[in-house]
Structure formats: C-alpha cells, structure tokens
Amino acid sequence: MKVLVIGGGAREHALCRSLSLDPDVTALHCAPGNAGIAEVAELHPVDQLDGDAVARLATELGADLVVVGPEAPLVAGVADAVRAVGIPAFGPSREAAQLEGSKAFAKDVMAGAGVPTARSYVCTTPEEIDEALDAFGAPYVVKDDGLAAGKGVVVTEDVEQARAHALACDRVVIEEYLDGPEVSLFAITDGVTVLPLRPAQDFKRALDGDEGPNTGGMGAYSPLPWADPKLVDEVMDSVLQPTVDELRRRGTPFSGLLYAGLAITGRGVRVIEFNARFGDPETQVVLARLKTPLAGVLLNSANGTLDDQAPLSWSDDAAVTVVVASHNYPETPRTGDPIEGLDAIAEQDAPHAYVLHAGTRRDGDAIVSAGGRVLSVTATGTDLAQARERAYAAVGRIRLDGSQHRTDIARKAAEA
C-alpha cells in the first residue's frame, strides 16, 4: 500500500512513524512534512489547504490511501477533493468537518443526538455576550465559533478578559463551566461503525500546575489509571455512536477520526468539544500503545468496511509525551534556533523514548525550530512512572535556546 499523509506537525510524525512500521505500507509520502518526518517518509511541497493540489499529488504518486492530518484542510474540503479523483481518503468531508469547524454546529448536532454537554449560548452581538456572561457567571468559558488552532478558548474568572475575547470573535459560544478531570477519547469511524481507541489526558495550560494561557497542548499520557474501566463503553453509548448516527441521519455522514473532549463531572460525562481529526499531543501516546498495524484500519474507515476490522490490539505499557516549545509560546514564538541532542536520544534512549517533530525544518546540516510547539518527546514504560522518567530523561538531552516545557506531565497519575 502506498500512503500519503497530509500535514507537518507532531501528530503527522506520529502517524507516519506508525505507518512506517506497518509491513503492508510499501511507500510512505508526506506533504509538506517536517525535518523529523523526512526520516521515515518522502516529503513533497504542497499547499495543504488546496484540495486540487493534494489530489494531483496523490494521483501522481499512485497513492492507495490519503490520510489528512490537520483540521484546516478537512474544513477546506481536501478529503472531498481526494475522493473525487477515486482515491480513498481518511478524514471527514467538508460538511461533516464542521463538527470541529463550528462550535455552534457541534452544539446543534449534540442536541439532536441527545449527547450530554454544557449548556451554552451562541452570541453575535455585545448585548448577547453580556447576557450570556451574566447568566453563567465565573469561571467564564468563551469559545471562538471557528477554528483557532487550539487557542480559541478562554477560561477565566475575569469577566473583562472573557468579554474582550468574546468581542474579538465574529461569532462566539459562551457556556457553563464543567468541573472535573478532562479526558480525550478518539474513535475511528466509517460513518456507521465506530471503533474506539484508548483514552488519554492532555495538558492545555502552558505552565506547571495548569497555570498560564491555553495552548495547543503541552503533553499527554495514557492509560488513565484513575478512570472508570467502563468509561469507554459509556462514552461509546452516550456520545460517539449517537453523534455518528445523527450526522448520518442529517445526510452528512462522518468518516475518519472523531475526537471527543470530555469532562468527567459530578453529574456524569459531558462533552467539552468535538474535533474531526487525531488530537495533538494525545495521538503521540495513543499510537505508542497501539499494536495493530495502522494502515489497514485507516483504509477500512475510508472504504466503509470498518465492520470487517478485527478487534484492535493494545500494549499494556504506558506512554507519556512532553512537548518542548519555543521561547514565548503560545504568544509569537521565536523560530530559527538550532536544536541539539536529537542524536543522543536516538543513541541512548531508543527504543523506549523517541522524538516526534512538530515545528522543525532543516537548515543546511542543522535542524532548527520553525514553530511554537517544536518537539514531542514520547516514551513508553511498564507504568506511567517509568514512562515519565524516560520521557524527561530524553527531554534533558535537548538543547534549544529559550525553550520551555512543563515538568509535571502525568505526575499526579503516576504517583496515585
């Protein structure tokens, strides 16, 4: 099987790493990719938002499967353009991807499907914003209706900060605050059959102790030793399958990766948000534990044959990912700084720890930073404590001027 992956972040590096280990994958391509992905896949320059350009590249390569990684190409209809030239694509249609592309659309789908979620208001005027903020009170949860690369949500006790964020958005969803720990649960679906993966937890805040601004994610771990063993079955029954069924009923069937961001509240599981693609950095830890070869599962989703898929096989190992970010992330990050220590990790920490590249590029013989989140250092171990120890040992070998990372990823879960 020849596979083309679209994207250039750590999520796509994790996907490419898993696909490169699949014996059925005879050729692996990525567009545009990054410096780390270049070690396992052939890179191609492409505008990943240009569906026609992606479809042309897939045709030229003779791809048997195209995997669309990021949300923006999905919302732009790239998967539709690939399917239009007769090539299977893993990822939802433009219409179905509105589940992530519009918070208001997602709330409407959840209402139709009877999926438990936070009470909310969709606001477009200053008056509506003030009424919604007054109705819910602090902590205020304000979400840009559209895509914002993981930075469109503000959770704050400060009503003026909440109001300022809301006024900066064309359309905004203001909702009640959901207490309790958060869980990310991915499911692969072909629009009918739903195949859940293993849950993970990510860390959105920039600083230790869940302080600082929201980011795209500073680390993740799996499994969740504190979670109810019946959690996946419960979410399948109350969230994932009803959502897939509702989208099919509306004539916008969803195939690809359905990501449910959940809060485990005192009143039960509630959906915080849906995404239409693998999450970053949770993908790094979930795929680290998946033993079933990945390509066939994704192809079954793309072809509508997921009911033929054998049950997935999982490692009992734990996995931890720590994100190394640029100076000043999540504001305007500094880029172009050389990254050292990657060879040392490959020599001394493999195979239990490895580095997945996010914002990197090659500059002559050097690899330099090229984004806010630069690297995802991922490690496995017999339990979270060992995986965590290995991940941070590898992080300690990296030298990137001004870089930052959280020191408490998975600490509470490992010590519990």
Short mmCIF file of C-alpha atoms in Angstrom, two decimals:
data_model
loop_
_atom_site.label_atom_id
_atom_site.label_comp_id
_atom_site.label_asym_id
_atom_site.label_seq_id
_atom_site.Cartn_x
_atom_site.Cartn_y
_atom_site.Cartn_z
CA MET A 1 0.00 0.00 0.00
CA LYS A 2 1.23 3.50 -0.91
CA VAL A 3 0.16 6.06 1.67
CA LEU A 4 0.24 9.88 1.53
CA VAL A 5 -0.10 11.80 4.80
CA ILE A 6 -1.09 15.48 4.66
CA GLY A 7 0.32 17.78 7.34
CA GLY A 8 3.57 18.71 9.01
CA GLY A 9 3.22 18.53 12.79
CA ALA A 10 3.94 16.07 15.57
CA ARG A 11 0.56 14.38 15.01
CA GLU A 12 1.56 13.66 11.42
CA HIS A 13 5.01 12.46 12.54
CA ALA A 14 3.28 10.05 14.96
CA LEU A 15 1.01 8.84 12.14
CA CYS A 16 3.95 8.46 9.77
CA ARG A 17 6.01 6.63 12.39
CA SER A 18 3.20 4.09 12.93
CA LEU A 19 2.59 3.72 9.20
CA SER A 20 6.33 3.23 8.55
CA LEU A 21 6.25 0.26 10.97
CA ASP A 22 3.30 -1.33 9.13
CA PRO A 23 4.53 -4.18 6.88
CA ASP A 24 1.68 -3.51 4.42
CA VAL A 25 2.97 0.01 3.69
CA THR A 26 5.37 -0.24 0.74
CA ALA A 27 5.81 3.51 0.16
CA LEU A 28 5.17 6.40 2.55
CA HIS A 29 4.87 10.04 1.50
CA CYS A 30 4.09 13.19 3.45
CA ALA A 31 3.22 16.72 2.31
CA PRO A 32 4.59 19.07 3.41
CA GLY A 33 6.08 17.19 6.38
CA ASN A 34 8.96 18.40 8.56
CA ALA A 35 12.59 17.58 9.36
CA GLY A 36 11.70 14.56 11.51
CA ILE A 37 9.10 13.10 9.16
CA ALA A 38 11.74 13.20 6.41
CA GLU A 39 13.47 10.30 8.20
CA VAL A 40 10.53 7.93 7.63
CA ALA A 41 8.69 9.36 4.59
CA GLU A 42 9.43 11.08 1.29
CA LEU A 43 8.42 14.74 1.53
CA HIS A 44 6.59 16.79 -1.09
CA PRO A 45 5.86 20.53 -1.13
CA VAL A 46 2.13 21.22 -1.32
CA ASP A 47 -0.40 23.78 -0.15
CA GLN A 48 -2.26 21.52 2.26
CA LEU A 49 -5.40 23.69 2.00
CA ASP A 50 -5.56 23.27 -1.80
CA GLY A 51 -7.67 20.18 -2.40
CA ASP A 52 -6.93 20.05 -6.12
CA ALA A 53 -3.17 20.23 -5.50
CA VAL A 54 -3.37 17.45 -2.91
CA ALA A 55 -5.49 15.30 -5.24
CA ARG A 56 -3.00 15.84 -8.10
CA LEU A 57 -0.10 14.82 -5.88
CA ALA A 58 -1.93 11.71 -4.69
CA THR A 59 -2.67 10.76 -8.30
CA GLU A 60 0.94 11.32 -9.40
CA LEU A 61 2.20 9.14 -6.54
CA GLY A 62 -0.33 6.41 -7.23
CA ALA A 63 -1.46 6.61 -3.60
CA ASP A 64 -3.77 3.89 -2.33
CA LEU A 65 -4.74 5.96 0.72
CA VAL A 66 -4.51 9.64 1.71
CA VAL A 67 -4.55 10.47 5.42
CA VAL A 68 -5.49 14.11 6.11
CA GLY A 69 -3.98 15.08 9.46
CA PRO A 70 -4.86 18.67 10.45
CA GLU A 71 -8.29 20.22 10.87
CA ALA A 72 -7.88 23.17 8.47
CA PRO A 73 -7.51 21.01 5.31
CA LEU A 74 -10.51 18.92 6.39
CA VAL A 75 -12.68 22.01 6.89
CA ALA A 76 -11.40 23.24 3.48
CA GLY A 77 -12.69 20.05 1.82
CA VAL A 78 -9.37 18.39 0.98
CA ALA A 79 -10.69 14.90 1.73
CA ASP A 80 -13.59 15.51 -0.69
CA ALA A 81 -11.16 16.53 -3.46
CA VAL A 82 -9.13 13.35 -2.98
CA ARG A 83 -12.21 11.13 -3.02
CA ALA A 84 -13.41 12.92 -6.16
CA VAL A 85 -10.42 11.52 -8.10
CA GLY A 86 -11.16 7.99 -6.88
CA ILE A 87 -8.57 7.67 -4.10
CA PRO A 88 -9.67 6.59 -0.60
CA ALA A 89 -9.20 9.37 1.98
CA PHE A 90 -9.12 9.06 5.75
CA GLY A 91 -10.90 12.13 7.06
CA PRO A 92 -14.40 13.62 7.04
CA SER A 93 -16.00 15.66 4.29
CA ARG A 94 -16.04 19.45 4.42
CA GLU A 95 -19.64 19.37 5.71
CA ALA A 96 -19.00 16.75 8.38
CA ALA A 97 -15.79 18.50 9.48
CA GLN A 98 -17.96 21.41 10.61
CA LEU A 99 -18.26 19.35 13.79
CA GLU A 100 -14.91 20.93 14.59
CA GLY A 101 -15.08 23.91 12.27
CA SER A 102 -18.11 25.40 14.05
CA LYS A 103 -18.77 25.09 17.78
CA ALA A 104 -22.38 26.16 17.13
CA PHE A 105 -22.85 23.34 14.58
CA ALA A 106 -21.40 20.83 17.06
CA LYS A 107 -23.83 22.01 19.77
CA ASP A 108 -26.74 21.60 17.34
CA VAL A 109 -25.64 18.05 16.45
CA MET A 110 -25.28 17.17 20.14
CA ALA A 111 -28.77 18.49 20.84
CA GLY A 112 -30.18 16.37 18.01
CA ALA A 113 -28.29 13.28 19.18
CA GLY A 114 -29.11 13.71 22.87
CA VAL A 115 -25.41 13.93 23.75
CA PRO A 116 -24.67 15.37 27.22
CA THR A 117 -22.77 18.67 27.03
CA ALA A 118 -22.51 22.05 28.72
CA ARG A 119 -25.42 24.48 28.46
CA SER A 120 -24.44 27.27 26.09
CA TYR A 121 -25.40 30.39 24.17
CA VAL A 122 -24.30 31.32 20.65
CA CYS A 123 -23.66 35.09 20.59
CA THR A 124 -23.06 37.57 17.79
CA THR A 125 -23.70 40.94 19.48
CA PRO A 126 -22.23 42.70 22.55
CA GLU A 127 -25.67 42.57 24.20
CA GLU A 128 -25.94 38.79 23.74
CA ILE A 129 -22.40 38.38 25.07
CA ASP A 130 -23.16 40.33 28.25
CA GLU A 131 -26.40 38.42 28.83
CA ALA A 132 -24.62 35.05 28.46
CA LEU A 133 -21.74 36.02 30.74
CA ASP A 134 -24.20 37.21 33.38
CA ALA A 135 -26.29 34.05 33.06
CA PHE A 136 -23.42 31.65 33.73
CA GLY A 137 -21.11 33.65 35.99
CA ALA A 138 -17.50 32.75 36.75
CA PRO A 139 -15.50 30.81 35.74
CA TYR A 140 -16.31 32.09 32.25
CA VAL A 141 -15.87 29.74 29.26
CA VAL A 142 -15.68 31.61 25.94
CA LYS A 143 -15.07 29.79 22.64
CA ASP A 144 -14.46 31.22 19.20
CA ASP A 145 -17.02 29.52 16.94
CA GLY A 146 -14.43 28.81 14.22
CA LEU A 147 -11.02 27.16 14.01
CA ALA A 148 -8.34 28.81 16.15
CA ALA A 149 -5.51 26.22 16.24
CA GLY A 150 -6.20 25.28 19.84
CA LYS A 151 -6.07 28.88 21.07
CA GLY A 152 -9.68 29.99 20.59
CA VAL A 153 -10.87 29.14 24.10
CA VAL A 154 -10.57 31.36 27.17
CA VAL A 155 -11.44 30.05 30.65
CA THR A 156 -11.15 32.84 33.22
CA GLU A 157 -12.51 34.29 36.46
CA ASP A 158 -12.09 37.78 34.95
CA VAL A 159 -15.28 38.96 33.26
CA GLU A 160 -13.45 41.72 31.36
CA GLN A 161 -10.98 39.20 29.88
CA ALA A 162 -13.89 36.95 28.92
CA ARG A 163 -15.77 39.86 27.34
CA ALA A 164 -12.70 41.04 25.41
CA HIS A 165 -12.14 37.57 23.93
CA ALA A 166 -15.81 37.27 23.01
CA LEU A 167 -15.88 40.68 21.30
CA ALA A 168 -12.80 39.73 19.23
CA CYS A 169 -14.72 36.81 17.65
CA ASP A 170 -17.27 37.12 14.84
CA ARG A 171 -19.46 34.51 16.48
CA VAL A 172 -18.82 33.06 19.92
CA VAL A 173 -20.11 30.22 22.08
CA ILE A 174 -20.35 31.03 25.80
CA GLU A 175 -21.08 28.06 28.02
CA GLU A 176 -21.25 26.85 31.59
CA TYR A 177 -18.01 25.73 33.21
CA LEU A 178 -17.63 21.96 33.53
CA ASP A 179 -15.77 20.78 36.61
CA GLY A 180 -13.82 17.54 36.90
CA PRO A 181 -10.89 15.92 35.08
CA GLU A 182 -10.72 16.02 31.30
CA VAL A 183 -10.32 13.01 29.01
CA SER A 184 -9.67 12.73 25.28
CA LEU A 185 -11.23 9.72 23.57
CA PHE A 186 -10.65 9.07 19.87
CA ALA A 187 -12.78 6.81 17.70
CA ILE A 188 -12.23 5.70 14.12
CA THR A 189 -15.46 5.51 12.15
CA ASP A 190 -16.67 4.91 8.60
CA GLY A 191 -19.94 6.72 9.21
CA VAL A 192 -21.71 3.65 10.59
CA THR A 193 -19.33 1.50 12.63
CA VAL A 194 -17.45 3.19 15.48
CA LEU A 195 -14.15 1.80 16.78
CA PRO A 196 -12.95 3.49 19.99
CA LEU A 197 -9.25 3.85 20.76
CA ARG A 198 -7.77 4.10 24.26
CA PRO A 199 -8.37 7.26 26.31
CA ALA A 200 -5.66 9.82 27.03
CA GLN A 201 -5.33 13.04 29.00
CA ASP A 202 -3.63 16.14 27.69
CA PHE A 203 -2.41 19.32 29.39
CA LYS A 204 -3.64 22.55 27.78
CA ARG A 205 -2.12 25.19 30.02
CA ALA A 206 1.38 26.44 29.31
CA LEU A 207 2.78 26.21 32.84
CA ASP A 208 3.09 23.67 35.65
CA GLY A 209 0.07 23.26 37.88
CA ASP A 210 -2.27 24.10 34.99
CA GLU A 211 -1.31 27.77 35.19
CA GLY A 212 -0.74 30.19 32.33
CA PRO A 213 -2.50 30.61 28.97
CA ASN A 214 -4.19 27.92 26.93
CA THR A 215 -2.00 26.25 24.31
CA GLY A 216 -2.40 23.59 21.65
CA GLY A 217 -1.27 21.07 24.29
CA MET A 218 1.93 20.69 26.34
CA GLY A 219 1.90 16.94 26.97
CA ALA A 220 -0.24 13.84 27.35
CA TYR A 221 -0.36 10.36 28.85
CA SER A 222 -2.19 7.06 28.50
CA PRO A 223 -3.64 4.94 30.11
CA LEU A 224 -5.65 6.75 32.78
CA PRO A 225 -5.34 4.63 35.96
CA TRP A 226 -7.92 6.77 37.77
CA ALA A 227 -10.65 6.40 35.12
CA ASP A 228 -13.64 4.09 35.46
CA PRO A 229 -12.96 0.87 33.49
CA LYS A 230 -16.42 1.27 31.94
CA LEU A 231 -15.67 4.81 30.67
CA VAL A 232 -15.03 3.84 27.03
CA ASP A 233 -18.22 1.78 26.80
CA GLU A 234 -20.21 4.59 28.42
CA VAL A 235 -18.85 7.21 26.02
CA MET A 236 -19.47 4.91 23.06
CA ASP A 237 -23.13 4.53 24.06
CA SER A 238 -23.87 8.10 25.11
CA VAL A 239 -21.60 10.18 22.86
CA LEU A 240 -19.73 8.59 19.96
CA GLN A 241 -22.31 6.27 18.36
CA PRO A 242 -25.22 8.75 18.78
CA THR A 243 -23.16 11.52 17.17
CA VAL A 244 -22.18 9.37 14.18
CA ASP A 245 -25.79 8.21 13.81
CA GLU A 246 -27.10 11.81 13.97
CA LEU A 247 -24.68 13.04 11.31
CA ARG A 248 -25.65 10.17 9.02
CA ARG A 249 -29.36 10.95 9.63
CA ARG A 250 -28.70 14.56 8.57
CA GLY A 251 -27.15 13.41 5.30
CA THR A 252 -23.61 14.41 6.32
CA PRO A 253 -22.05 11.07 7.29
CA PHE A 254 -18.81 11.39 9.26
CA SER A 255 -15.92 9.08 8.40
CA GLY A 256 -12.44 9.42 9.79
CA LEU A 257 -11.33 10.25 13.32
CA LEU A 258 -13.96 11.53 15.77
CA TYR A 259 -12.32 13.09 18.82
CA ALA A 260 -14.42 13.66 21.92
CA GLY A 261 -13.00 16.04 24.52
CA LEU A 262 -14.78 15.09 27.74
CA ALA A 263 -15.19 16.35 31.29
CA ILE A 264 -15.89 13.78 33.99
CA THR A 265 -18.19 15.94 36.13
CA GLY A 266 -20.10 15.25 39.32
CA ARG A 267 -23.19 14.84 37.10
CA GLY A 268 -21.52 12.38 34.74
CA VAL A 269 -19.63 12.61 31.44
CA ARG A 270 -20.11 15.82 29.44
CA VAL A 271 -18.69 16.71 26.01
CA ILE A 272 -16.48 19.81 26.06
CA GLU A 273 -15.77 19.76 22.33
CA PHE A 274 -15.52 17.57 19.25
CA ASN A 275 -12.59 17.52 16.86
CA ALA A 276 -12.60 15.98 13.40
CA ARG A 277 -9.04 14.60 13.46
CA PHE A 278 -6.43 12.99 15.67
CA GLY A 279 -5.54 15.25 18.61
CA ASP A 280 -2.06 16.58 19.25
CA PRO A 281 -0.36 15.59 21.62
CA GLU A 282 -2.71 12.72 22.56
CA THR A 283 -2.08 10.91 19.26
CA GLN A 284 1.56 10.50 20.25
CA VAL A 285 0.69 8.43 23.34
CA VAL A 286 -2.30 6.56 21.91
CA LEU A 287 -0.41 5.34 18.83
CA ALA A 288 2.58 4.44 21.01
CA ARG A 289 0.33 1.84 22.65
CA LEU A 290 -1.45 0.53 19.52
CA LYS A 291 -0.11 -2.84 18.38
CA THR A 292 -2.49 -3.38 15.43
CA PRO A 293 -0.91 -2.19 12.14
CA LEU A 294 -2.42 1.22 11.40
CA ALA A 295 -2.80 1.40 7.60
CA GLY A 296 -5.46 -1.28 7.27
CA VAL A 297 -7.60 0.30 10.00
CA LEU A 298 -7.50 3.71 8.31
CA LEU A 299 -8.23 2.15 4.90
CA ASN A 300 -11.26 0.31 6.31
CA SER A 301 -12.57 3.63 7.59
CA ALA A 302 -12.00 5.29 4.21
CA ASN A 303 -13.64 2.41 2.33
CA GLY A 304 -16.65 1.99 4.62
CA THR A 305 -15.59 -1.51 5.67
CA LEU A 306 -14.80 -0.96 9.33
CA ASP A 307 -17.21 -3.71 10.36
CA ASP A 308 -14.68 -6.14 8.82
CA GLN A 309 -11.93 -4.85 11.12
CA ALA A 310 -10.63 -7.30 13.72
CA PRO A 311 -10.57 -6.01 17.32
CA LEU A 312 -7.64 -3.69 17.96
CA SER A 313 -4.65 -5.00 19.92
CA TRP A 314 -3.07 -2.79 22.59
CA SER A 315 0.13 -2.83 24.60
CA ASP A 316 -0.16 -2.91 28.38
CA ASP A 317 2.65 -0.33 28.50
CA ALA A 318 2.05 3.27 29.49
CA ALA A 319 3.08 6.21 27.32
CA VAL A 320 3.96 9.81 28.16
CA THR A 321 4.61 12.73 25.80
CA VAL A 322 6.27 16.00 26.84
CA VAL A 323 6.11 18.94 24.44
CA VAL A 324 9.18 21.15 24.07
CA ALA A 325 8.04 24.60 22.94
CA SER A 326 9.77 27.70 21.61
CA HIS A 327 10.62 30.81 23.55
CA ASN A 328 7.48 32.96 24.05
CA TYR A 329 4.98 30.23 23.05
CA PRO A 330 1.93 30.48 22.92
CA GLU A 331 2.35 34.15 22.00
CA THR A 332 4.57 34.94 18.98
CA PRO A 333 7.17 32.17 19.22
CA ARG A 334 10.80 32.67 18.30
CA THR A 335 11.94 30.42 15.44
CA GLY A 336 15.20 29.58 13.68
CA ASP A 337 17.05 28.36 16.79
CA PRO A 338 19.23 25.25 16.31
CA ILE A 339 18.12 22.05 18.06
CA GLU A 340 20.81 19.79 19.52
CA GLY A 341 20.70 16.49 21.38
CA LEU A 342 18.45 14.56 18.98
CA ASP A 343 21.21 12.12 18.04
CA ALA A 344 21.95 11.48 21.71
CA ILE A 345 18.34 10.48 22.32
CA ALA A 346 18.37 8.14 19.31
CA GLU A 347 21.59 6.54 20.57
CA GLN A 348 20.87 6.35 24.31
CA ASP A 349 17.10 6.28 24.83
CA ALA A 350 15.70 4.29 21.90
CA PRO A 351 13.53 2.31 21.56
CA HIS A 352 11.74 3.29 24.77
CA ALA A 353 11.96 7.04 24.10
CA TYR A 354 11.93 8.90 20.80
CA VAL A 355 11.31 12.37 19.41
CA LEU A 356 8.41 13.37 17.18
CA HIS A 357 8.94 16.65 15.36
CA ALA A 358 6.27 19.37 15.33
CA GLY A 359 7.68 22.76 14.31
CA THR A 360 11.07 21.96 12.78
CA ARG A 361 12.88 22.42 9.48
CA ARG A 362 16.28 21.57 8.10
CA ASP A 363 18.74 24.45 7.62
CA GLY A 364 21.83 23.02 5.92
CA ASP A 365 23.15 20.34 8.26
CA ALA A 366 21.22 21.70 11.23
CA ILE A 367 17.64 21.16 12.40
CA VAL A 368 16.10 24.41 13.64
CA SER A 369 12.86 25.43 15.30
CA ALA A 370 10.06 26.51 12.95
CA GLY A 371 7.01 26.88 15.16
CA GLY A 372 5.61 27.25 18.65
CA ARG A 373 5.48 23.61 19.65
CA VAL A 374 8.79 22.23 18.39
CA LEU A 375 9.12 18.61 19.58
CA SER A 376 7.03 15.91 21.25
CA VAL A 377 9.31 13.69 23.32
CA THR A 378 7.49 10.37 23.75
CA ALA A 379 8.39 7.41 25.95
CA THR A 380 6.84 4.11 26.97
CA GLY A 381 7.29 2.06 30.13
CA THR A 382 5.72 -0.69 32.19
CA ASP A 383 3.82 2.01 34.08
CA LEU A 384 3.36 5.78 33.97
CA ALA A 385 6.19 6.38 36.44
CA GLN A 386 8.73 4.59 34.22
CA ALA A 387 7.38 6.16 31.00
CA ARG A 388 7.53 9.59 32.63
CA GLU A 389 11.08 9.06 33.87
CA ARG A 390 12.22 8.01 30.39
CA ALA A 391 10.46 10.93 28.70
CA TYR A 392 12.03 13.53 30.97
CA ALA A 393 15.46 11.91 30.72
CA ALA A 394 15.24 12.36 26.95
CA VAL A 395 13.93 15.93 27.30
CA GLY A 396 17.01 16.66 29.39
CA ARG A 397 19.28 15.90 26.42
CA ILE A 398 17.64 18.51 24.17
CA ARG A 399 19.31 21.87 23.79
CA LEU A 400 17.13 24.60 22.26
CA ASP A 401 17.82 28.16 23.34
CA GLY A 402 14.93 29.68 25.27
CA SER A 403 12.82 26.52 25.07
CA GLN A 404 10.18 25.67 27.65
CA HIS A 405 8.35 22.56 28.80
CA ARG A 406 6.13 21.53 31.67
CA THR A 407 7.74 19.39 34.37
CA ASP A 408 4.51 17.88 35.74
CA ILE A 409 3.09 15.91 32.80
CA ALA A 410 1.43 12.73 34.20
CA ARG A 411 2.94 13.37 37.66
CA LYS A 412 -0.31 13.08 39.64
CA ALA A 413 -1.45 9.99 37.75
CA ALA A 414 1.97 8.34 38.17
CA GLU A 415 2.00 8.99 41.91
CA ALA A 416 -1.59 7.95 42.55
#
